[in-house]
PDB file of C-alpha atoms and ligand atoms in Angstrom:
ATOM      1  CA  MET A   1     142.003  88.679 143.473  1.00  0.00           C
ATOM      2  CA  LYS A   2     141.995  86.374 146.456  1.00  0.00           C
ATOM      3  CA  THR A   3     144.854  84.340 145.052  1.00  0.00           C
ATOM      4  CA  THR A   4     146.918  87.461 144.417  1.00  0.00           C
ATOM      5  CA  THR A   5     146.530  88.589 148.007  1.00  0.00           C
ATOM      6  CA  LYS A   6     147.481  85.179 149.280  1.00  0.00           C
ATOM      7  CA  LEU A   7     150.538  85.068 147.067  1.00  0.00           C
ATOM      8  CA  ALA A   8     151.608  88.540 148.149  1.00  0.00           C
ATOM      9  CA  LEU A   9     151.227  87.556 151.776  1.00  0.00           C
ATOM     10  CA  THR A  10     153.218  84.369 151.359  1.00  0.00           C
ATOM     11  CA  GLY A  11     155.955  86.413 149.751  1.00  0.00           C
ATOM     12  CA  LEU A  12     156.060  88.636 152.816  1.00  0.00           C
ATOM     13  CA  LEU A  13     155.854  85.948 155.444  1.00  0.00           C
ATOM     14  CA  LEU A  14     158.295  83.420 154.051  1.00  0.00           C
ATOM     15  CA  PRO A  15     161.461  85.486 154.516  1.00  0.00           C
ATOM     16  CA  LEU A  16     160.256  86.430 157.987  1.00  0.00           C
ATOM     17  CA  ALA A  17     159.743  82.805 158.975  1.00  0.00           C
ATOM     18  CA  ALA A  18     163.110  81.862 157.509  1.00  0.00           C
ATOM     19  CA  GLY A  19     164.744  84.640 159.534  1.00  0.00           C
ATOM     20  CA  LEU A  20     163.183  83.399 162.752  1.00  0.00           C
ATOM     21  CA  ALA A  21     164.123  79.783 162.224  1.00  0.00           C
ATOM     22  CA  GLY A  22     167.609  80.586 160.962  1.00  0.00           C
ATOM     23  CA  ALA A  23     170.885  81.502 162.602  1.00  0.00           C
ATOM     24  CA  ALA A  24     170.908  83.039 166.040  1.00  0.00           C
ATOM     25  CA  PRO A  25     172.561  86.461 166.321  1.00  0.00           C
ATOM     26  CA  VAL A  26     176.284  86.079 166.813  1.00  0.00           C
ATOM     27  CA  ALA A  27     176.360  87.935 170.149  1.00  0.00           C
ATOM     28  CA  GLU A  28     173.750  85.532 171.470  1.00  0.00           C
ATOM     29  CA  ASN A  29     175.782  82.524 170.358  1.00  0.00           C
ATOM     30  CA  TRP A  30     178.888  83.971 171.978  1.00  0.00           C
ATOM     31  CA  ASP A  31     176.952  84.550 175.218  1.00  0.00           C
ATOM     32  CA  ASN A  32     175.359  81.128 175.250  1.00  0.00           C
ATOM     33  CA  HIS A  33     178.276  78.972 174.215  1.00  0.00           C
ATOM     34  CA  CYS A  34     181.575  80.759 174.663  1.00  0.00           C
ATOM     35  CA  THR A  35     181.656  83.310 177.510  1.00  0.00           C
ATOM     36  CA  LYS A  36     181.869  80.637 180.201  1.00  0.00           C
ATOM     37  CA  CYS A  37     185.468  80.060 179.183  1.00  0.00           C
ATOM     38  CA  HIS A  38     186.522  82.907 176.896  1.00  0.00           C
ATOM     39  CA  GLY A  39     184.714  85.635 178.871  1.00  0.00           C
ATOM     40  CA  ALA A  40     182.232  88.223 177.619  1.00  0.00           C
ATOM     41  CA  ASP A  41     185.217  90.473 176.832  1.00  0.00           C
ATOM     42  CA  GLY A  42     187.200  87.736 175.058  1.00  0.00           C
ATOM     43  CA  LYS A  43     190.091  87.918 177.519  1.00  0.00           C
ATOM     44  CA  GLY A  44     189.626  84.381 178.772  1.00  0.00           C
ATOM     45  CA  LEU A  45     189.883  85.510 182.384  1.00  0.00           C
ATOM     46  CA  THR A  46     186.936  83.511 183.680  1.00  0.00           C
ATOM     47  CA  LYS A  47     187.467  80.919 186.394  1.00  0.00           C
ATOM     48  CA  VAL A  48     187.485  78.142 183.802  1.00  0.00           C
ATOM     49  CA  GLY A  49     189.385  80.268 181.302  1.00  0.00           C
ATOM     50  CA  LYS A  50     192.262  80.877 183.697  1.00  0.00           C
ATOM     51  CA  LYS A  51     192.538  77.188 184.433  1.00  0.00           C
ATOM     52  CA  LEU A  52     192.604  76.396 180.726  1.00  0.00           C
ATOM     53  CA  ASN A  53     195.190  79.090 180.110  1.00  0.00           C
ATOM     54  CA  LEU A  54     193.158  80.722 177.344  1.00  0.00           C
ATOM     55  CA  LYS A  55     194.451  83.295 174.934  1.00  0.00           C
ATOM     56  CA  ASP A  56     193.497  86.948 175.345  1.00  0.00           C
ATOM     57  CA  TYR A  57     191.607  87.938 172.189  1.00  0.00           C
ATOM     58  CA  THR A  58     192.040  91.644 172.943  1.00  0.00           C
ATOM     59  CA  ASP A  59     195.794  91.195 172.523  1.00  0.00           C
ATOM     60  CA  ALA A  60     196.857  92.310 169.051  1.00  0.00           C
ATOM     61  CA  LYS A  61     199.725  89.810 169.106  1.00  0.00           C
ATOM     62  CA  VAL A  62     197.332  86.947 169.806  1.00  0.00           C
ATOM     63  CA  GLN A  63     195.071  88.135 167.003  1.00  0.00           C
ATOM     64  CA  ALA A  64     197.982  88.377 164.606  1.00  0.00           C
ATOM     65  CA  GLY A  65     198.875  84.775 165.370  1.00  0.00           C
ATOM     66  CA  LEU A  66     195.412  83.503 164.504  1.00  0.00           C
ATOM     67  CA  LYS A  67     194.141  82.540 161.092  1.00  0.00           C
ATOM     68  CA  ASP A  68     190.442  82.805 160.280  1.00  0.00           C
ATOM     69  CA  GLU A  69     190.290  79.318 158.784  1.00  0.00           C
ATOM     70  CA  GLU A  70     192.008  77.790 161.807  1.00  0.00           C
ATOM     71  CA  MET A  71     189.686  79.571 164.194  1.00  0.00           C
ATOM     72  CA  ALA A  72     186.664  78.300 162.301  1.00  0.00           C
ATOM     73  CA  LYS A  73     188.147  74.803 162.299  1.00  0.00           C
ATOM     74  CA  VAL A  74     188.738  74.892 166.072  1.00  0.00           C
ATOM     75  CA  ILE A  75     185.192  76.131 166.751  1.00  0.00           C
ATOM     76  CA  GLY A  76     183.789  73.363 164.596  1.00  0.00           C
ATOM     77  CA  ALA A  77     186.014  70.525 165.758  1.00  0.00           C
ATOM     78  CA  GLY A  78     186.847  71.599 169.314  1.00  0.00           C
ATOM     79  CA  VAL A  79     190.100  71.286 171.212  1.00  0.00           C
ATOM     80  CA  THR A  80     191.496  68.149 172.799  1.00  0.00           C
ATOM     81  CA  ASP A  81     194.723  67.835 174.680  1.00  0.00           C
ATOM     82  CA  LYS A  82     196.179  64.376 175.215  1.00  0.00           C
ATOM     83  CA  GLY A  83     192.791  62.864 174.500  1.00  0.00           C
ATOM     84  CA  LYS A  84     190.989  65.133 176.955  1.00  0.00           C
ATOM     85  CA  GLU A  85     188.361  67.515 175.651  1.00  0.00           C
ATOM     86  CA  LYS A  86     189.183  71.109 176.531  1.00  0.00           C
ATOM     87  CA  MET A  87     186.732  72.827 174.240  1.00  0.00           C
ATOM     88  CA  LYS A  88     183.844  70.961 172.734  1.00  0.00           C
ATOM     89  CA  ALA A  89     183.113  70.733 169.030  1.00  0.00           C
ATOM     90  CA  TYR A  90     180.324  73.044 167.930  1.00  0.00           C
ATOM     91  CA  GLN A  91     179.769  71.777 164.409  1.00  0.00           C
ATOM     92  CA  ASP A  92     176.543  70.004 165.371  1.00  0.00           C
ATOM     93  CA  GLU A  93     175.069  73.023 167.133  1.00  0.00           C
ATOM     94  CA  LEU A  94     176.238  75.876 164.966  1.00  0.00           C
ATOM     95  CA  SER A  95     176.021  76.266 161.217  1.00  0.00           C
ATOM     96  CA  ALA A  96     179.060  77.113 159.123  1.00  0.00           C
ATOM     97  CA  ASP A  97     177.702  80.659 158.807  1.00  0.00           C
ATOM     98  CA  GLU A  98     177.278  81.011 162.546  1.00  0.00           C
ATOM     99  CA  ILE A  99     180.857  79.841 163.041  1.00  0.00           C
ATOM    100  CA  LYS A 100     182.069  82.323 160.451  1.00  0.00           C
ATOM    101  CA  ASP A 101     180.204  85.083 162.276  1.00  0.00           C
ATOM    102  CA  LEU A 102     181.845  84.043 165.541  1.00  0.00           C
ATOM    103  CA  VAL A 103     185.283  84.301 163.978  1.00  0.00           C
ATOM    104  CA  ALA A 104     184.453  87.851 162.852  1.00  0.00           C
ATOM    105  CA  PHE A 105     183.074  88.555 166.326  1.00  0.00           C
ATOM    106  CA  ILE A 106     186.311  87.400 167.990  1.00  0.00           C
ATOM    107  CA  ARG A 107     188.300  89.607 165.609  1.00  0.00           C
ATOM    108  CA  LYS A 108     186.487  92.657 167.004  1.00  0.00           C
ATOM    109  CA  PHE A 109     187.907  92.100 170.496  1.00  0.00           C
ATOM    110  CA  LYS A 110     191.233  93.411 169.304  1.00  0.00           C
ATOM    111  CA  ALA A 111     191.918  96.594 171.246  1.00  0.00           C
TER     112      ALA A 111
HETATM  113  C1  LIG B 201     185.082  74.714 178.086  1.00  0.00           C
HETATM  114  C2  LIG B 201     185.726  75.983 177.774  1.00  0.00           C
HETATM  115  C3  LIG B 201     185.560  76.561 176.376  1.00  0.00           C
HETATM  116  C4  LIG B 201     184.391  76.952 175.760  1.00  0.00           C
HETATM  117  C5  LIG B 201     182.969  76.888 176.302  1.00  0.00           C
HETATM  118  C6  LIG B 201     184.785  77.493 174.467  1.00  0.00           C
HETATM  119  N1  LIG B 201     186.136  77.429 174.305  1.00  0.00           N
HETATM  120 FE1  LIG B 201     187.198  78.084 172.720  1.00  0.00          FE
HETATM  121  N2  LIG B 201     188.909  77.339 173.519  1.00  0.00           N
HETATM  122  C7  LIG B 201     188.997  76.692 174.732  1.00  0.00           C
HETATM  123  C8  LIG B 201     190.347  76.174 174.889  1.00  0.00           C
HETATM  124  C9  LIG B 201     190.865  75.400 176.100  1.00  0.00           C
HETATM  125  C10 LIG B 201     191.059  76.537 173.743  1.00  0.00           C
HETATM  126  C11 LIG B 201     192.542  76.254 173.430  1.00  0.00           C
HETATM  127  C12 LIG B 201     193.442  77.224 174.147  1.00  0.00           C
HETATM  128  C13 LIG B 201     193.457  78.570 173.471  1.00  0.00           C
HETATM  129  O1  LIG B 201     193.608  78.626 172.249  1.00  0.00           O
HETATM  130  O2  LIG B 201     193.349  79.611 174.154  1.00  0.00           O
HETATM  131  C14 LIG B 201     190.118  77.263 172.898  1.00  0.00           C
HETATM  132  C15 LIG B 201     190.446  77.787 171.663  1.00  0.00           C
HETATM  133  C16 LIG B 201     189.577  78.497 170.872  1.00  0.00           C
HETATM  134  C17 LIG B 201     189.916  79.070 169.598  1.00  0.00           C
HETATM  135  C18 LIG B 201     191.225  78.866 168.871  1.00  0.00           C
HETATM  136  C19 LIG B 201     192.238  79.873 169.145  1.00  0.00           C
HETATM  137  C20 LIG B 201     193.526  79.362 168.568  1.00  0.00           C
HETATM  138  O3  LIG B 201     194.469  79.276 169.337  1.00  0.00           O
HETATM  139  O4  LIG B 201     193.577  79.029 167.374  1.00  0.00           O
HETATM  140  C21 LIG B 201     188.830  79.718 169.145  1.00  0.00           C
HETATM  141  C22 LIG B 201     188.720  80.504 167.855  1.00  0.00           C
HETATM  142  C23 LIG B 201     187.797  79.537 170.118  1.00  0.00           C
HETATM  143  N3  LIG B 201     188.270  78.783 171.158  1.00  0.00           N
HETATM  144  C24 LIG B 201     186.514  80.023 169.992  1.00  0.00           C
HETATM  145  C25 LIG B 201     185.458  79.627 170.786  1.00  0.00           C
HETATM  146  C26 LIG B 201     184.076  79.914 170.488  1.00  0.00           C
HETATM  147  C27 LIG B 201     183.583  80.749 169.321  1.00  0.00           C
HETATM  148  C28 LIG B 201     183.327  79.323 171.454  1.00  0.00           C
HETATM  149  C29 LIG B 201     181.807  79.264 171.558  1.00  0.00           C
HETATM  150  C30 LIG B 201     181.102  78.743 170.408  1.00  0.00           C
HETATM  151  C31 LIG B 201     184.262  78.677 172.381  1.00  0.00           C
HETATM  152  N4  LIG B 201     185.536  78.868 171.925  1.00  0.00           N
HETATM  153  C32 LIG B 201     183.888  78.001 173.531  1.00  0.00           C
HETATM  154  C33 LIG B 201     187.992  76.556 175.658  1.00  0.00           C
HETATM  155  C34 LIG B 201     186.643  76.846 175.439  1.00  0.00           C
END
Protein backbone atom coordinates (compact mmCIF):
# COMPACT_ATOMS: atom_id res chain seq x y z
CA MET A 1 0.00 0.00 0.00
CA LYS A 2 2.71 2.42 1.02
CA THR A 3 4.74 1.64 -2.07
CA THR A 4 1.74 2.18 -4.33
CA THR A 5 1.12 5.62 -2.87
CA LYS A 6 4.75 6.54 -3.26
CA LEU A 7 4.79 5.38 -6.85
CA ALA A 8 1.61 7.29 -7.64
CA LEU A 9 3.08 10.42 -6.11
CA THR A 10 6.32 10.11 -8.02
CA GLY A 11 4.30 9.77 -11.19
CA LEU A 12 2.56 13.05 -10.40
CA LEU A 13 5.58 15.01 -9.29
CA LEU A 14 8.07 14.03 -11.96
CA PRO A 15 6.36 15.77 -14.89
CA LEU A 16 5.84 18.81 -12.68
CA ALA A 17 9.51 18.99 -11.77
CA ALA A 18 10.50 18.48 -15.39
CA GLY A 19 8.20 21.34 -16.40
CA LEU A 20 9.76 23.68 -13.87
CA ALA A 21 13.33 22.87 -14.81
CA GLY A 22 12.64 22.89 -18.54
CA ALA A 23 12.24 25.57 -21.16
CA ALA A 24 11.23 29.06 -20.15
CA PRO A 25 8.04 30.39 -21.74
CA VAL A 26 8.79 31.92 -25.11
CA ALA A 27 7.45 35.38 -24.19
CA GLU A 28 9.80 35.43 -21.22
CA ASN A 29 12.77 34.51 -23.40
CA TRP A 30 11.84 37.22 -25.88
CA ASP A 31 11.58 39.76 -23.05
CA ASN A 32 14.83 38.74 -21.42
CA HIS A 33 17.04 38.31 -24.44
CA CYS A 34 15.62 40.03 -27.49
CA THR A 35 13.52 43.14 -26.75
CA LYS A 36 16.57 45.29 -26.02
CA CYS A 37 17.28 45.34 -29.74
CA HIS A 38 14.23 43.98 -31.55
CA GLY A 39 11.68 45.73 -29.30
CA ALA A 40 8.74 44.23 -27.42
CA ASP A 41 6.65 44.77 -30.57
CA GLY A 42 9.26 43.26 -32.92
CA LYS A 43 9.67 46.48 -34.90
CA GLY A 44 13.31 46.93 -33.95
CA LEU A 45 12.74 50.59 -33.10
CA THR A 46 14.66 50.57 -29.83
CA LYS A 47 17.66 52.85 -29.40
CA VAL A 48 20.02 49.97 -30.14
CA GLY A 49 17.71 48.56 -32.79
CA LYS A 50 17.70 51.78 -34.79
CA LYS A 51 21.46 51.95 -34.70
CA LEU A 52 21.71 48.36 -35.90
CA ASN A 53 19.17 49.01 -38.64
CA LEU A 54 16.99 46.07 -37.63
CA LYS A 55 14.21 44.63 -39.70
CA ASP A 56 10.59 45.32 -38.78
CA TYR A 57 9.00 41.95 -38.01
CA THR A 58 5.49 43.40 -38.31
CA ASP A 59 6.18 44.07 -41.99
CA ALA A 60 4.66 41.32 -44.12
CA LYS A 61 7.37 41.84 -46.75
CA VAL A 62 10.10 41.30 -44.16
CA GLN A 63 8.33 38.17 -42.94
CA ALA A 64 7.98 36.85 -46.46
CA GLY A 65 11.72 37.25 -46.95
CA LEU A 66 12.56 35.17 -43.90
CA LYS A 67 12.91 31.42 -43.73
CA ASP A 68 12.22 29.58 -40.49
CA GLU A 69 15.43 27.55 -40.70
CA GLU A 70 17.52 30.66 -41.33
CA MET A 71 15.92 32.49 -38.43
CA ALA A 72 16.65 29.58 -36.12
CA LYS A 73 20.22 29.45 -37.42
CA VAL A 74 20.73 33.19 -36.79
CA ILE A 75 19.32 32.95 -33.26
CA GLY A 76 21.62 30.04 -32.51
CA ALA A 77 24.77 31.34 -34.17
CA GLY A 78 24.30 35.11 -33.87
CA VAL A 79 25.15 37.83 -36.35
CA THR A 80 28.59 39.23 -37.08
CA ASP A 81 29.44 41.93 -39.54
CA LYS A 82 33.05 42.30 -40.64
CA GLY A 83 34.15 40.35 -37.60
CA LYS A 84 32.13 42.48 -35.19
CA GLU A 85 29.37 40.85 -33.19
CA LYS A 86 26.03 42.51 -33.81
CA MET A 87 23.80 39.90 -32.26
CA LYS A 88 25.18 37.30 -29.93
CA ALA A 89 24.80 33.56 -30.39
CA TYR A 90 22.13 32.06 -28.17
CA GLN A 91 22.82 28.38 -28.71
CA ASP A 92 24.45 28.01 -25.29
CA GLU A 93 21.61 29.71 -23.43
CA LEU A 94 18.57 28.50 -25.31
CA SER A 95 17.62 24.98 -26.30
CA ALA A 96 16.73 24.08 -29.87
CA ASP A 97 13.08 23.96 -28.79
CA GLU A 98 13.24 27.39 -27.23
CA ILE A 99 14.76 28.76 -30.43
CA LYS A 100 12.04 27.10 -32.47
CA ASP A 101 9.43 28.70 -30.22
CA LEU A 102 11.07 32.09 -30.72
CA VAL A 103 10.87 31.72 -34.48
CA ALA A 104 7.13 30.99 -34.16
CA PHE A 105 6.83 33.95 -31.78
CA ILE A 106 8.48 36.30 -34.29
CA ARG A 107 6.12 35.04 -37.00
CA LYS A 108 3.17 36.30 -34.94
CA PHE A 109 4.35 39.92 -35.17
CA LYS A 110 3.15 40.03 -38.74
CA ALA A 111 0.35 42.58 -38.89
C1 LIG B 1 22.36 43.31 -29.54
C2 LIG B 1 21.12 43.43 -30.29
C3 LIG B 1 20.33 42.16 -30.59
C4 LIG B 1 19.76 41.29 -29.69
C5 LIG B 1 19.79 41.35 -28.17
C6 LIG B 1 19.07 40.28 -30.49
N1 LIG B 1 19.22 40.53 -31.82
FE1 LIG B 1 18.43 39.48 -33.35
N2 LIG B 1 19.42 40.63 -34.69
C7 LIG B 1 20.24 41.69 -34.38
C8 LIG B 1 20.89 42.16 -35.59
C9 LIG B 1 21.87 43.33 -35.68
C10 LIG B 1 20.42 41.36 -36.64
C11 LIG B 1 20.78 41.47 -38.13
C12 LIG B 1 20.00 42.58 -38.79
C13 LIG B 1 18.57 42.17 -39.06
O1 LIG B 1 18.35 41.08 -39.59
O2 LIG B 1 17.64 42.95 -38.78
C14 LIG B 1 19.50 40.40 -36.03
C15 LIG B 1 18.83 39.43 -36.75
C16 LIG B 1 17.95 38.54 -36.20
C17 LIG B 1 17.22 37.54 -36.94
C18 LIG B 1 17.43 37.23 -38.40
C19 LIG B 1 16.56 37.96 -39.31
C20 LIG B 1 17.08 37.73 -40.70
O3 LIG B 1 17.36 38.72 -41.35
O4 LIG B 1 17.24 36.57 -41.11
C21 LIG B 1 16.43 36.89 -36.07
C22 LIG B 1 15.46 35.78 -36.40
C23 LIG B 1 16.67 37.46 -34.78
N3 LIG B 1 17.60 38.46 -34.88
C24 LIG B 1 16.06 37.03 -33.62
C25 LIG B 1 16.48 37.39 -32.35
C26 LIG B 1 16.04 36.73 -31.14
C27 LIG B 1 15.01 35.63 -31.07
C28 LIG B 1 16.71 37.31 -30.11
C29 LIG B 1 16.65 36.94 -28.63
C30 LIG B 1 16.94 35.56 -28.31
C31 LIG B 1 17.56 38.36 -30.69
N4 LIG B 1 17.40 38.36 -32.04
C32 LIG B 1 18.36 39.22 -29.95
C33 LIG B 1 20.43 42.23 -33.13
C34 LIG B 1 20.00 41.66 -31.93
